[in-house]
PDB file of N, CA and C in Angstrom:
ATOM      1  N   UNK A   1      17.828   5.359 -20.772  1.00  0.00           N
ATOM      2  CA  UNK A   1      17.879   4.246 -19.848  1.00  0.00           C
ATOM      3  C   UNK A   1      17.931   4.736 -18.408  1.00  0.00           C
ATOM      4  N   UNK A   2      18.684   5.827 -18.170  1.00  0.00           N
ATOM      5  CA  UNK A   2      18.764   6.364 -16.821  1.00  0.00           C
ATOM      6  C   UNK A   2      17.406   6.836 -16.312  1.00  0.00           C
ATOM      7  N   UNK A   3      16.601   7.405 -17.192  1.00  0.00           N
ATOM      8  CA  UNK A   3      15.276   7.862 -16.784  1.00  0.00           C
ATOM      9  C   UNK A   3      14.410   6.688 -16.361  1.00  0.00           C
ATOM     10  N   UNK A   4      14.469   5.611 -17.118  1.00  0.00           N
ATOM     11  CA  UNK A   4      13.703   4.410 -16.773  1.00  0.00           C
ATOM     12  C   UNK A   4      14.153   3.844 -15.432  1.00  0.00           C
ATOM     13  N   UNK A   5      15.460   3.785 -15.212  1.00  0.00           N
ATOM     14  CA  UNK A   5      15.980   3.274 -13.943  1.00  0.00           C
ATOM     15  C   UNK A   5      15.600   4.176 -12.778  1.00  0.00           C
ATOM     16  N   UNK A   6      15.583   5.500 -13.008  1.00  0.00           N
ATOM     17  CA  UNK A   6      15.152   6.413 -11.948  1.00  0.00           C
ATOM     18  C   UNK A   6      13.686   6.196 -11.598  1.00  0.00           C
ATOM     19  N   UNK A   7      12.862   5.962 -12.603  1.00  0.00           N
ATOM     20  CA  UNK A   7      11.440   5.707 -12.351  1.00  0.00           C
ATOM     21  C   UNK A   7      11.281   4.435 -11.525  1.00  0.00           C
ATOM     22  N   UNK A   8      12.012   3.387 -11.893  1.00  0.00           N
ATOM     23  CA  UNK A   8      11.959   2.134 -11.123  1.00  0.00           C
ATOM     24  C   UNK A   8      12.437   2.361  -9.694  1.00  0.00           C
ATOM     25  N   UNK A   9      13.529   3.083  -9.533  1.00  0.00           N
ATOM     26  CA  UNK A   9      14.079   3.327  -8.199  1.00  0.00           C
ATOM     27  C   UNK A   9      13.104   4.129  -7.340  1.00  0.00           C
ATOM     28  N   UNK A  10      12.554   5.183  -7.887  1.00  0.00           N
ATOM     29  CA  UNK A  10      11.609   5.985  -7.111  1.00  0.00           C
ATOM     30  C   UNK A  10      10.325   5.214  -6.812  1.00  0.00           C
ATOM     31  N   UNK A  11       9.911   4.340  -7.724  1.00  0.00           N
ATOM     32  CA  UNK A  11       8.742   3.504  -7.467  1.00  0.00           C
ATOM     33  C   UNK A  11       9.016   2.545  -6.305  1.00  0.00           C
ATOM     34  N   UNK A  12      10.191   1.942  -6.303  1.00  0.00           N
ATOM     35  CA  UNK A  12      10.560   1.039  -5.203  1.00  0.00           C
ATOM     36  C   UNK A  12      10.563   1.772  -3.866  1.00  0.00           C
ATOM     37  N   UNK A  13      11.095   2.972  -3.858  1.00  0.00           N
ATOM     38  CA  UNK A  13      11.157   3.745  -2.617  1.00  0.00           C
ATOM     39  C   UNK A  13       9.767   4.248  -2.218  1.00  0.00           C
ATOM     40  N   UNK A  14       8.966   4.678  -3.184  1.00  0.00           N
ATOM     41  CA  UNK A  14       7.655   5.244  -2.890  1.00  0.00           C
ATOM     42  C   UNK A  14       6.665   4.199  -2.384  1.00  0.00           C
ATOM     43  N   UNK A  15       6.834   2.945  -2.752  1.00  0.00           N
ATOM     44  CA  UNK A  15       5.907   1.914  -2.290  1.00  0.00           C
ATOM     45  C   UNK A  15       6.240   1.390  -0.895  1.00  0.00           C
ATOM     46  N   UNK A  16       7.364   1.784  -0.342  1.00  0.00           N
ATOM     47  CA  UNK A  16       7.754   1.324   0.983  1.00  0.00           C
ATOM     48  C   UNK A  16       6.739   1.710   2.065  1.00  0.00           C
ATOM     49  N   UNK A  17       6.230   2.942   2.117  1.00  0.00           N
ATOM     50  CA  UNK A  17       5.229   3.251   3.157  1.00  0.00           C
ATOM     51  C   UNK A  17       3.969   2.401   3.046  1.00  0.00           C
ATOM     52  N   UNK A  18       3.560   2.065   1.840  1.00  0.00           N
ATOM     53  CA  UNK A  18       2.387   1.208   1.661  1.00  0.00           C
ATOM     54  C   UNK A  18       2.677  -0.181   2.226  1.00  0.00           C
ATOM     55  N   UNK A  19       3.850  -0.693   1.959  1.00  0.00           N
ATOM     56  CA  UNK A  19       4.220  -2.007   2.473  1.00  0.00           C
ATOM     57  C   UNK A  19       4.303  -2.001   3.996  1.00  0.00           C
ATOM     58  N   UNK A  20       4.817  -0.922   4.559  1.00  0.00           N
ATOM     59  CA  UNK A  20       4.890  -0.820   6.017  1.00  0.00           C
ATOM     60  C   UNK A  20       3.490  -0.750   6.609  1.00  0.00           C
ATOM     61  N   UNK A  21       2.573  -0.037   5.954  1.00  0.00           N
ATOM     62  CA  UNK A  21       1.193   0.005   6.429  1.00  0.00           C
ATOM     63  C   UNK A  21       0.544  -1.376   6.387  1.00  0.00           C
ATOM     64  N   UNK A  22       0.813  -2.154   5.358  1.00  0.00           N
ATOM     65  CA  UNK A  22       0.272  -3.513   5.276  1.00  0.00           C
ATOM     66  C   UNK A  22       0.839  -4.373   6.404  1.00  0.00           C
ATOM     67  N   UNK A  23       2.125  -4.228   6.712  1.00  0.00           N
ATOM     68  CA  UNK A  23       2.736  -4.971   7.819  1.00  0.00           C
ATOM     69  C   UNK A  23       2.069  -4.584   9.139  1.00  0.00           C
ATOM     70  N   UNK A  24       1.892  -3.295   9.365  1.00  0.00           N
ATOM     71  CA  UNK A  24       1.244  -2.853  10.601  1.00  0.00           C
ATOM     72  C   UNK A  24      -0.197  -3.322  10.677  1.00  0.00           C
ATOM     73  N   UNK A  25      -0.907  -3.303   9.549  1.00  0.00           N
ATOM     74  CA  UNK A  25      -2.274  -3.804   9.502  1.00  0.00           C
ATOM     75  C   UNK A  25      -2.286  -5.304   9.817  1.00  0.00           C
ATOM     76  N   UNK A  26      -1.332  -6.034   9.277  1.00  0.00           N
ATOM     77  CA  UNK A  26      -1.222  -7.463   9.564  1.00  0.00           C
ATOM     78  C   UNK A  26      -0.938  -7.731  11.030  1.00  0.00           C
ATOM     79  N   UNK A  27      -0.088  -6.922  11.637  1.00  0.00           N
ATOM     80  CA  UNK A  27       0.193  -7.060  13.069  1.00  0.00           C
ATOM     81  C   UNK A  27      -1.074  -6.787  13.885  1.00  0.00           C
ATOM     82  N   UNK A  28      -1.826  -5.783  13.482  1.00  0.00           N
ATOM     83  CA  UNK A  28      -3.096  -5.497  14.159  1.00  0.00           C
ATOM     84  C   UNK A  28      -4.070  -6.673  14.035  1.00  0.00           C
ATOM     85  N   UNK A  29      -4.141  -7.265  12.856  1.00  0.00           N
ATOM     86  CA  UNK A  29      -5.022  -8.423  12.642  1.00  0.00           C
ATOM     87  C   UNK A  29      -4.585  -9.591  13.519  1.00  0.00           C
ATOM     88  N   UNK A  30      -3.280  -9.827  13.617  1.00  0.00           N
ATOM     89  CA  UNK A  30      -2.775 -10.926  14.449  1.00  0.00           C
ATOM     90  C   UNK A  30      -3.139 -10.705  15.910  1.00  0.00           C
ATOM     91  N   UNK A  31      -2.995  -9.473  16.399  1.00  0.00           N
ATOM     92  CA  UNK A  31      -3.296  -9.204  17.799  1.00  0.00           C
ATOM     93  C   UNK A  31      -4.791  -9.186  18.097  1.00  0.00           C
ATOM     94  N   UNK A  32      -5.617  -8.912  17.095  1.00  0.00           N
ATOM     95  CA  UNK A  32      -7.055  -8.780  17.356  1.00  0.00           C
ATOM     96  C   UNK A  32      -7.888  -9.956  16.844  1.00  0.00           C
ATOM     97  N   UNK A  33      -7.240 -11.025  16.378  1.00  0.00           N
ATOM     98  CA  UNK A  33      -7.995 -12.174  15.873  1.00  0.00           C
ATOM     99  C   UNK A  33      -7.293 -13.459  16.286  1.00  0.00           C
ATOM    100  N   UNK A  34      -7.787 -14.560  15.753  1.00  0.00           N
ATOM    101  CA  UNK A  34      -7.216 -15.871  16.065  1.00  0.00           C
ATOM    102  C   UNK A  34      -6.016 -16.222  15.198  1.00  0.00           C
ATOM    103  N   UNK A  35      -5.668 -15.368  14.256  1.00  0.00           N
ATOM    104  CA  UNK A  35      -4.513 -15.634  13.402  1.00  0.00           C
ATOM    105  C   UNK A  35      -3.221 -15.468  14.197  1.00  0.00           C
ATOM    106  N   UNK A  36      -2.222 -16.236  13.797  1.00  0.00           N
ATOM    107  CA  UNK A  36      -0.882 -16.081  14.337  1.00  0.00           C
ATOM    108  C   UNK A  36       0.007 -15.430  13.292  1.00  0.00           C
ATOM    109  N   UNK A  37       1.226 -15.106  13.675  1.00  0.00           N
ATOM    110  CA  UNK A  37       2.148 -14.464  12.744  1.00  0.00           C
ATOM    111  C   UNK A  37       2.421 -15.366  11.536  1.00  0.00           C
ATOM    112  N   UNK A  38       2.525 -16.664  11.784  1.00  0.00           N
ATOM    113  CA  UNK A  38       2.813 -17.589  10.692  1.00  0.00           C
ATOM    114  C   UNK A  38       1.555 -18.100   9.991  1.00  0.00           C
ATOM    115  N   UNK A  39       0.398 -17.967  10.622  1.00  0.00           N
ATOM    116  CA  UNK A  39      -0.820 -18.505  10.004  1.00  0.00           C
ATOM    117  C   UNK A  39      -1.568 -17.492   9.141  1.00  0.00           C
ATOM    118  N   UNK A  40      -1.252 -16.218   9.260  1.00  0.00           N
ATOM    119  CA  UNK A  40      -1.893 -15.203   8.419  1.00  0.00           C
ATOM    120  C   UNK A  40      -1.118 -15.101   7.105  1.00  0.00           C
ATOM    121  N   UNK A  41      -1.604 -15.812   6.107  1.00  0.00           N
ATOM    122  CA  UNK A  41      -0.924 -15.807   4.817  1.00  0.00           C
ATOM    123  C   UNK A  41      -1.392 -14.620   3.982  1.00  0.00           C
ATOM    124  N   UNK A  42      -0.688 -14.384   2.908  1.00  0.00           N
ATOM    125  CA  UNK A  42      -1.050 -13.291   2.012  1.00  0.00           C
ATOM    126  C   UNK A  42      -2.453 -13.472   1.448  1.00  0.00           C
ATOM    127  N   UNK A  43      -2.784 -14.683   1.017  1.00  0.00           N
ATOM    128  CA  UNK A  43      -4.091 -14.908   0.400  1.00  0.00           C
ATOM    129  C   UNK A  43      -5.210 -14.812   1.429  1.00  0.00           C
ATOM    130  N   UNK A  44      -4.973 -15.252   2.669  1.00  0.00           N
ATOM    131  CA  UNK A  44      -5.982 -15.106   3.721  1.00  0.00           C
ATOM    132  C   UNK A  44      -6.242 -13.626   3.999  1.00  0.00           C
ATOM    133  N   UNK A  45      -5.182 -12.853   4.037  1.00  0.00           N
ATOM    134  CA  UNK A  45      -5.317 -11.418   4.279  1.00  0.00           C
ATOM    135  C   UNK A  45      -6.097 -10.757   3.147  1.00  0.00           C
ATOM    136  N   UNK A  46      -5.793 -11.123   1.920  1.00  0.00           N
ATOM    137  CA  UNK A  46      -6.488 -10.539   0.772  1.00  0.00           C
ATOM    138  C   UNK A  46      -7.955 -10.944   0.772  1.00  0.00           C
ATOM    139  N   UNK A  47      -8.223 -12.229   1.023  1.00  0.00           N
ATOM    140  CA  UNK A  47      -9.608 -12.700   1.015  1.00  0.00           C
ATOM    141  C   UNK A  47     -10.452 -12.062   2.112  1.00  0.00           C
ATOM    142  N   UNK A  48      -9.862 -11.830   3.280  1.00  0.00           N
ATOM    143  CA  UNK A  48     -10.632 -11.337   4.413  1.00  0.00           C
ATOM    144  C   UNK A  48     -10.602  -9.819   4.600  1.00  0.00           C
ATOM    145  N   UNK A  49      -9.545  -9.153   4.161  1.00  0.00           N
ATOM    146  CA  UNK A  49      -9.393  -7.736   4.463  1.00  0.00           C
ATOM    147  C   UNK A  49      -9.189  -6.843   3.241  1.00  0.00           C
ATOM    148  N   UNK A  50      -8.787  -7.392   2.124  1.00  0.00           N
ATOM    149  CA  UNK A  50      -8.568  -6.605   0.903  1.00  0.00           C
ATOM    150  C   UNK A  50      -9.338  -7.214  -0.263  1.00  0.00           C
ATOM    151  N   UNK A  51     -10.638  -7.343  -0.116  1.00  0.00           N
ATOM    152  CA  UNK A  51     -11.438  -8.023  -1.133  1.00  0.00           C
ATOM    153  C   UNK A  51     -11.452  -7.271  -2.461  1.00  0.00           C
ATOM    154  N   UNK A  52     -11.134  -5.990  -2.449  1.00  0.00           N
ATOM    155  CA  UNK A  52     -11.073  -5.238  -3.705  1.00  0.00           C
ATOM    156  C   UNK A  52      -9.948  -5.727  -4.614  1.00  0.00           C
ATOM    157  N   UNK A  53      -8.930  -6.331  -4.038  1.00  0.00           N
ATOM    158  CA  UNK A  53      -7.773  -6.798  -4.795  1.00  0.00           C
ATOM    159  C   UNK A  53      -7.999  -8.211  -5.341  1.00  0.00           C
ATOM    160  N   UNK A  54      -9.049  -8.894  -4.875  1.00  0.00           N
ATOM    161  CA  UNK A  54      -9.291 -10.275  -5.282  1.00  0.00           C
ATOM    162  C   UNK A  54      -9.445 -10.468  -6.792  1.00  0.00           C
ATOM    163  N   UNK A  55     -10.126  -9.577  -7.532  1.00  0.00           N
ATOM    164  CA  UNK A  55     -10.152  -9.749  -9.002  1.00  0.00           C
ATOM    165  C   UNK A  55      -8.764  -9.676  -9.640  1.00  0.00           C
ATOM    166  N   UNK A  56      -7.890  -8.859  -9.090  1.00  0.00           N
ATOM    167  CA  UNK A  56      -6.522  -8.785  -9.595  1.00  0.00           C
ATOM    168  C   UNK A  56      -5.785 -10.101  -9.351  1.00  0.00           C
ATOM    169  N   UNK A  57      -5.997 -10.698  -8.196  1.00  0.00           N
ATOM    170  CA  UNK A  57      -5.381 -11.988  -7.878  1.00  0.00           C
ATOM    171  C   UNK A  57      -5.896 -13.061  -8.842  1.00  0.00           C
ATOM    172  N   UNK A  58      -7.189 -13.053  -9.105  1.00  0.00           N
ATOM    173  CA  UNK A  58      -7.749 -14.021 -10.050  1.00  0.00           C
ATOM    174  C   UNK A  58      -7.185 -13.806 -11.452  1.00  0.00           C
ATOM    175  N   UNK A  59      -6.961 -12.559 -11.835  1.00  0.00           N
ATOM    176  CA  UNK A  59      -6.357 -12.273 -13.123  1.00  0.00           C
ATOM    177  C   UNK A  59      -4.924 -12.812 -13.166  1.00  0.00           C
ATOM    178  N   UNK A  60      -4.170 -12.633 -12.055  1.00  0.00           N
ATOM    179  CA  UNK A  60      -2.818 -13.193 -11.981  1.00  0.00           C
ATOM    180  C   UNK A  60      -2.837 -14.695 -12.234  1.00  0.00           C
ATOM    181  N   UNK A  61      -3.805 -15.386 -11.650  1.00  0.00           N
ATOM    182  CA  UNK A  61      -3.887 -16.835 -11.825  1.00  0.00           C
ATOM    183  C   UNK A  61      -4.198 -17.230 -13.261  1.00  0.00           C
ATOM    184  N   UNK A  62      -4.784 -16.348 -14.027  1.00  0.00           N
ATOM    185  CA  UNK A  62      -5.050 -16.680 -15.428  1.00  0.00           C
ATOM    186  C   UNK A  62      -3.834 -16.423 -16.320  1.00  0.00           C
ATOM    187  N   UNK A  63      -2.855 -15.688 -15.823  1.00  0.00           N
ATOM    188  CA  UNK A  63      -1.700 -15.335 -16.652  1.00  0.00           C
ATOM    189  C   UNK A  63      -0.381 -15.951 -16.203  1.00  0.00           C
ATOM    190  N   UNK A  64      -0.227 -16.202 -14.908  1.00  0.00           N
ATOM    191  CA  UNK A  64       1.065 -16.646 -14.390  1.00  0.00           C
ATOM    192  C   UNK A  64       1.012 -18.108 -13.968  1.00  0.00           C
ATOM    193  N   UNK A  65       2.145 -18.632 -13.613  1.00  0.00           N
ATOM    194  CA  UNK A  65       2.307 -20.017 -13.201  1.00  0.00           C
ATOM    195  C   UNK A  65       1.604 -20.218 -11.868  1.00  0.00           C
ATOM    196  N   UNK A  66       0.572 -21.069 -11.832  1.00  0.00           N
ATOM    197  CA  UNK A  66      -0.268 -21.230 -10.652  1.00  0.00           C
ATOM    198  C   UNK A  66       0.487 -21.777  -9.448  1.00  0.00           C
ATOM    199  N   UNK A  67       1.402 -22.699  -9.653  1.00  0.00           N
ATOM    200  CA  UNK A  67       2.162 -23.262  -8.530  1.00  0.00           C
ATOM    201  C   UNK A  67       3.011 -22.185  -7.858  1.00  0.00           C
ATOM    202  N   UNK A  68       3.611 -21.314  -8.648  1.00  0.00           N
ATOM    203  CA  UNK A  68       4.421 -20.239  -8.081  1.00  0.00           C
ATOM    204  C   UNK A  68       3.539 -19.251  -7.306  1.00  0.00           C
ATOM    205  N   UNK A  69       2.376 -18.918  -7.858  1.00  0.00           N
ATOM    206  CA  UNK A  69       1.457 -18.016  -7.167  1.00  0.00           C
ATOM    207  C   UNK A  69       0.932 -18.634  -5.884  1.00  0.00           C
ATOM    208  N   UNK A  70       0.631 -19.935  -5.912  1.00  0.00           N
ATOM    209  CA  UNK A  70       0.199 -20.610  -4.685  1.00  0.00           C
ATOM    210  C   UNK A  70       1.264 -20.499  -3.602  1.00  0.00           C
ATOM    211  N   UNK A  71       2.517 -20.669  -4.000  1.00  0.00           N
ATOM    212  CA  UNK A  71       3.612 -20.540  -3.042  1.00  0.00           C
ATOM    213  C   UNK A  71       3.723 -19.107  -2.519  1.00  0.00           C
ATOM    214  N   UNK A  72       3.702 -18.131  -3.419  1.00  0.00           N
ATOM    215  CA  UNK A  72       3.876 -16.728  -3.013  1.00  0.00           C
ATOM    216  C   UNK A  72       2.731 -16.260  -2.111  1.00  0.00           C
ATOM    217  N   UNK A  73       1.513 -16.651  -2.439  1.00  0.00           N
ATOM    218  CA  UNK A  73       0.371 -16.210  -1.632  1.00  0.00           C
ATOM    219  C   UNK A  73       0.234 -16.993  -0.336  1.00  0.00           C
ATOM    220  N   UNK A  74       0.923 -18.119  -0.196  1.00  0.00           N
ATOM    221  CA  UNK A  74       0.834 -18.881   1.039  1.00  0.00           C
ATOM    222  C   UNK A  74       1.867 -18.453   2.081  1.00  0.00           C
ATOM    223  N   UNK A  75       2.781 -17.577   1.704  1.00  0.00           N
ATOM    224  CA  UNK A  75       3.788 -17.096   2.654  1.00  0.00           C
ATOM    225  C   UNK A  75       3.131 -16.245   3.741  1.00  0.00           C
ATOM    226  N   UNK A  76       3.697 -16.252   4.947  1.00  0.00           N
ATOM    227  CA  UNK A  76       3.148 -15.407   6.020  1.00  0.00           C
ATOM    228  C   UNK A  76       3.233 -13.930   5.650  1.00  0.00           C
ATOM    229  N   UNK A  77       2.133 -13.231   5.812  1.00  0.00           N
ATOM    230  CA  UNK A  77       2.024 -11.835   5.379  1.00  0.00           C
ATOM    231  C   UNK A  77       3.066 -10.942   6.046  1.00  0.00           C
ATOM    232  N   UNK A  78       3.156 -10.994   7.342  1.00  0.00           N
ATOM    233  CA  UNK A  78       4.028 -10.058   8.066  1.00  0.00           C
ATOM    234  C   UNK A  78       5.491 -10.262   7.676  1.00  0.00           C
ATOM    235  N   UNK A  79       5.910 -11.511   7.595  1.00  0.00           N
ATOM    236  CA  UNK A  79       7.315 -11.772   7.257  1.00  0.00           C
ATOM    237  C   UNK A  79       7.619 -11.427   5.798  1.00  0.00           C
ATOM    238  N   UNK A  80       6.752 -11.819   4.885  1.00  0.00           N
ATOM    239  CA  UNK A  80       7.031 -11.561   3.474  1.00  0.00           C
ATOM    240  C   UNK A  80       6.940 -10.081   3.131  1.00  0.00           C
ATOM    241  N   UNK A  81       5.978  -9.367   3.688  1.00  0.00           N
ATOM    242  CA  UNK A  81       5.868  -7.934   3.406  1.00  0.00           C
ATOM    243  C   UNK A  81       7.023  -7.154   4.017  1.00  0.00           C
ATOM    244  N   UNK A  82       7.472  -7.567   5.197  1.00  0.00           N
ATOM    245  CA  UNK A  82       8.638  -6.908   5.795  1.00  0.00           C
ATOM    246  C   UNK A  82       9.869  -7.113   4.926  1.00  0.00           C
ATOM    247  N   UNK A  83      10.075  -8.334   4.467  1.00  0.00           N
ATOM    248  CA  UNK A  83      11.208  -8.629   3.590  1.00  0.00           C
ATOM    249  C   UNK A  83      11.112  -7.843   2.291  1.00  0.00           C
ATOM    250  N   UNK A  84       9.913  -7.790   1.692  1.00  0.00           N
ATOM    251  CA  UNK A  84       9.739  -7.050   0.447  1.00  0.00           C
ATOM    252  C   UNK A  84       9.980  -5.559   0.647  1.00  0.00           C
ATOM    253  N   UNK A  85       9.558  -5.007   1.777  1.00  0.00           N
ATOM    254  CA  UNK A  85       9.775  -3.583   2.037  1.00  0.00           C
ATOM    255  C   UNK A  85      11.266  -3.277   2.160  1.00  0.00           C
ATOM    256  N   UNK A  86      11.985  -4.128   2.864  1.00  0.00           N
ATOM    257  CA  UNK A  86      13.427  -3.922   3.033  1.00  0.00           C
ATOM    258  C   UNK A  86      14.151  -4.034   1.692  1.00  0.00           C
ATOM    259  N   UNK A  87      13.848  -5.076   0.938  1.00  0.00           N
ATOM    260  CA  UNK A  87      14.530  -5.301  -0.344  1.00  0.00           C
ATOM    261  C   UNK A  87      14.178  -4.211  -1.348  1.00  0.00           C
ATOM    262  N   UNK A  88      12.917  -3.818  -1.403  1.00  0.00           N
ATOM    263  CA  UNK A  88      12.513  -2.805  -2.375  1.00  0.00           C
ATOM    264  C   UNK A  88      13.143  -1.446  -2.060  1.00  0.00           C
ATOM    265  N   UNK A  89      13.200  -1.088  -0.789  1.00  0.00           N
ATOM    266  CA  UNK A  89      13.835   0.181  -0.415  1.00  0.00           C
ATOM    267  C   UNK A  89      15.332   0.142  -0.720  1.00  0.00           C
ATOM    268  N   UNK A  90      15.972  -0.943  -0.348  1.00  0.00           N
ATOM    269  CA  UNK A  90      17.402  -1.079  -0.630  1.00  0.00           C
ATOM    270  C   UNK A  90      17.663  -1.029  -2.133  1.00  0.00           C
ATOM    271  N   UNK A  91      16.851  -1.742  -2.919  1.00  0.00           N
ATOM    272  CA  UNK A  91      17.029  -1.762  -4.361  1.00  0.00           C
ATOM    273  C   UNK A  91      16.859  -0.363  -4.962  1.00  0.00           C
ATOM    274  N   UNK A  92      15.860   0.379  -4.495  1.00  0.00           N
ATOM    275  CA  UNK A  92      15.651   1.734  -4.997  1.00  0.00           C
ATOM    276  C   UNK A  92      16.841   2.639  -4.731  1.00  0.00           C
ATOM    277  N   UNK A  93      17.337   2.609  -3.498  1.00  0.00           N
ATOM    278  CA  UNK A  93      18.494   3.445  -3.176  1.00  0.00           C
ATOM    279  C   UNK A  93      19.751   2.964  -3.897  1.00  0.00           C
ATOM    280  N   UNK A  94      19.903   1.653  -4.080  1.00  0.00           N
ATOM    281  CA  UNK A  94      21.060   1.128  -4.789  1.00  0.00           C
ATOM    282  C   UNK A  94      21.053   1.559  -6.254  1.00  0.00           C
ATOM    283  N   UNK A  95      19.882   1.490  -6.890  1.00  0.00           N
ATOM    284  CA  UNK A  95      19.790   1.915  -8.289  1.00  0.00           C
ATOM    285  C   UNK A  95      20.120   3.402  -8.413  1.00  0.00           C
ATOM    286  N   UNK A  96      19.572   4.212  -7.509  1.00  0.00           N
ATOM    287  CA  UNK A  96      19.876   5.651  -7.561  1.00  0.00           C
ATOM    288  C   UNK A  96      21.361   5.924  -7.363  1.00  0.00           C
ATOM    289  N   UNK A  97      21.980   5.177  -6.471  1.00  0.00           N
ATOM    290  CA  UNK A  97      23.406   5.355  -6.219  1.00  0.00           C
ATOM    291  C   UNK A  97      24.234   4.965  -7.438  1.00  0.00           C
ATOM    292  N   UNK A  98      23.845   3.900  -8.126  1.00  0.00           N
ATOM    293  CA  UNK A  98      24.590   3.432  -9.283  1.00  0.00           C
ATOM    294  C   UNK A  98      24.466   4.334 -10.497  1.00  0.00           C
ATOM    295  N   UNK A  99      23.309   4.979 -10.699  1.00  0.00           N
ATOM    296  CA  UNK A  99      23.144   5.788 -11.899  1.00  0.00           C
ATOM    297  C   UNK A  99      23.570   7.233 -11.704  1.00  0.00           C
ATOM    298  N   UNK A 100      23.813   7.614 -10.480  1.00  0.00           N
ATOM    299  CA  UNK A 100      24.268   9.012 -10.251  1.00  0.00           C
ATOM    300  C   UNK A 100      25.748   9.109 -10.173  1.00  0.00           C
TER     301      UNK A 100
END
């Protein structure tokens, strides 16, 4: 069980730089386009800038609750990714602290 928790913790910590890059990319998009901080949603960002991920999003819609996905993808990108980066990093370090 400890090995599984370590893998989860390290995954949470390792994905933080990717999340920070997405936040910075979103900030760049806001400054260089007509989008605002609150108007650039996750799904708009994926549709316009990460089209490679769109088949994965469509697959999510075939498996998960559509209303929940609509809500999650409609959140502002910069705010939600910043929150996810903070929570994921904290969770990773917390798990490591608890199992050691």
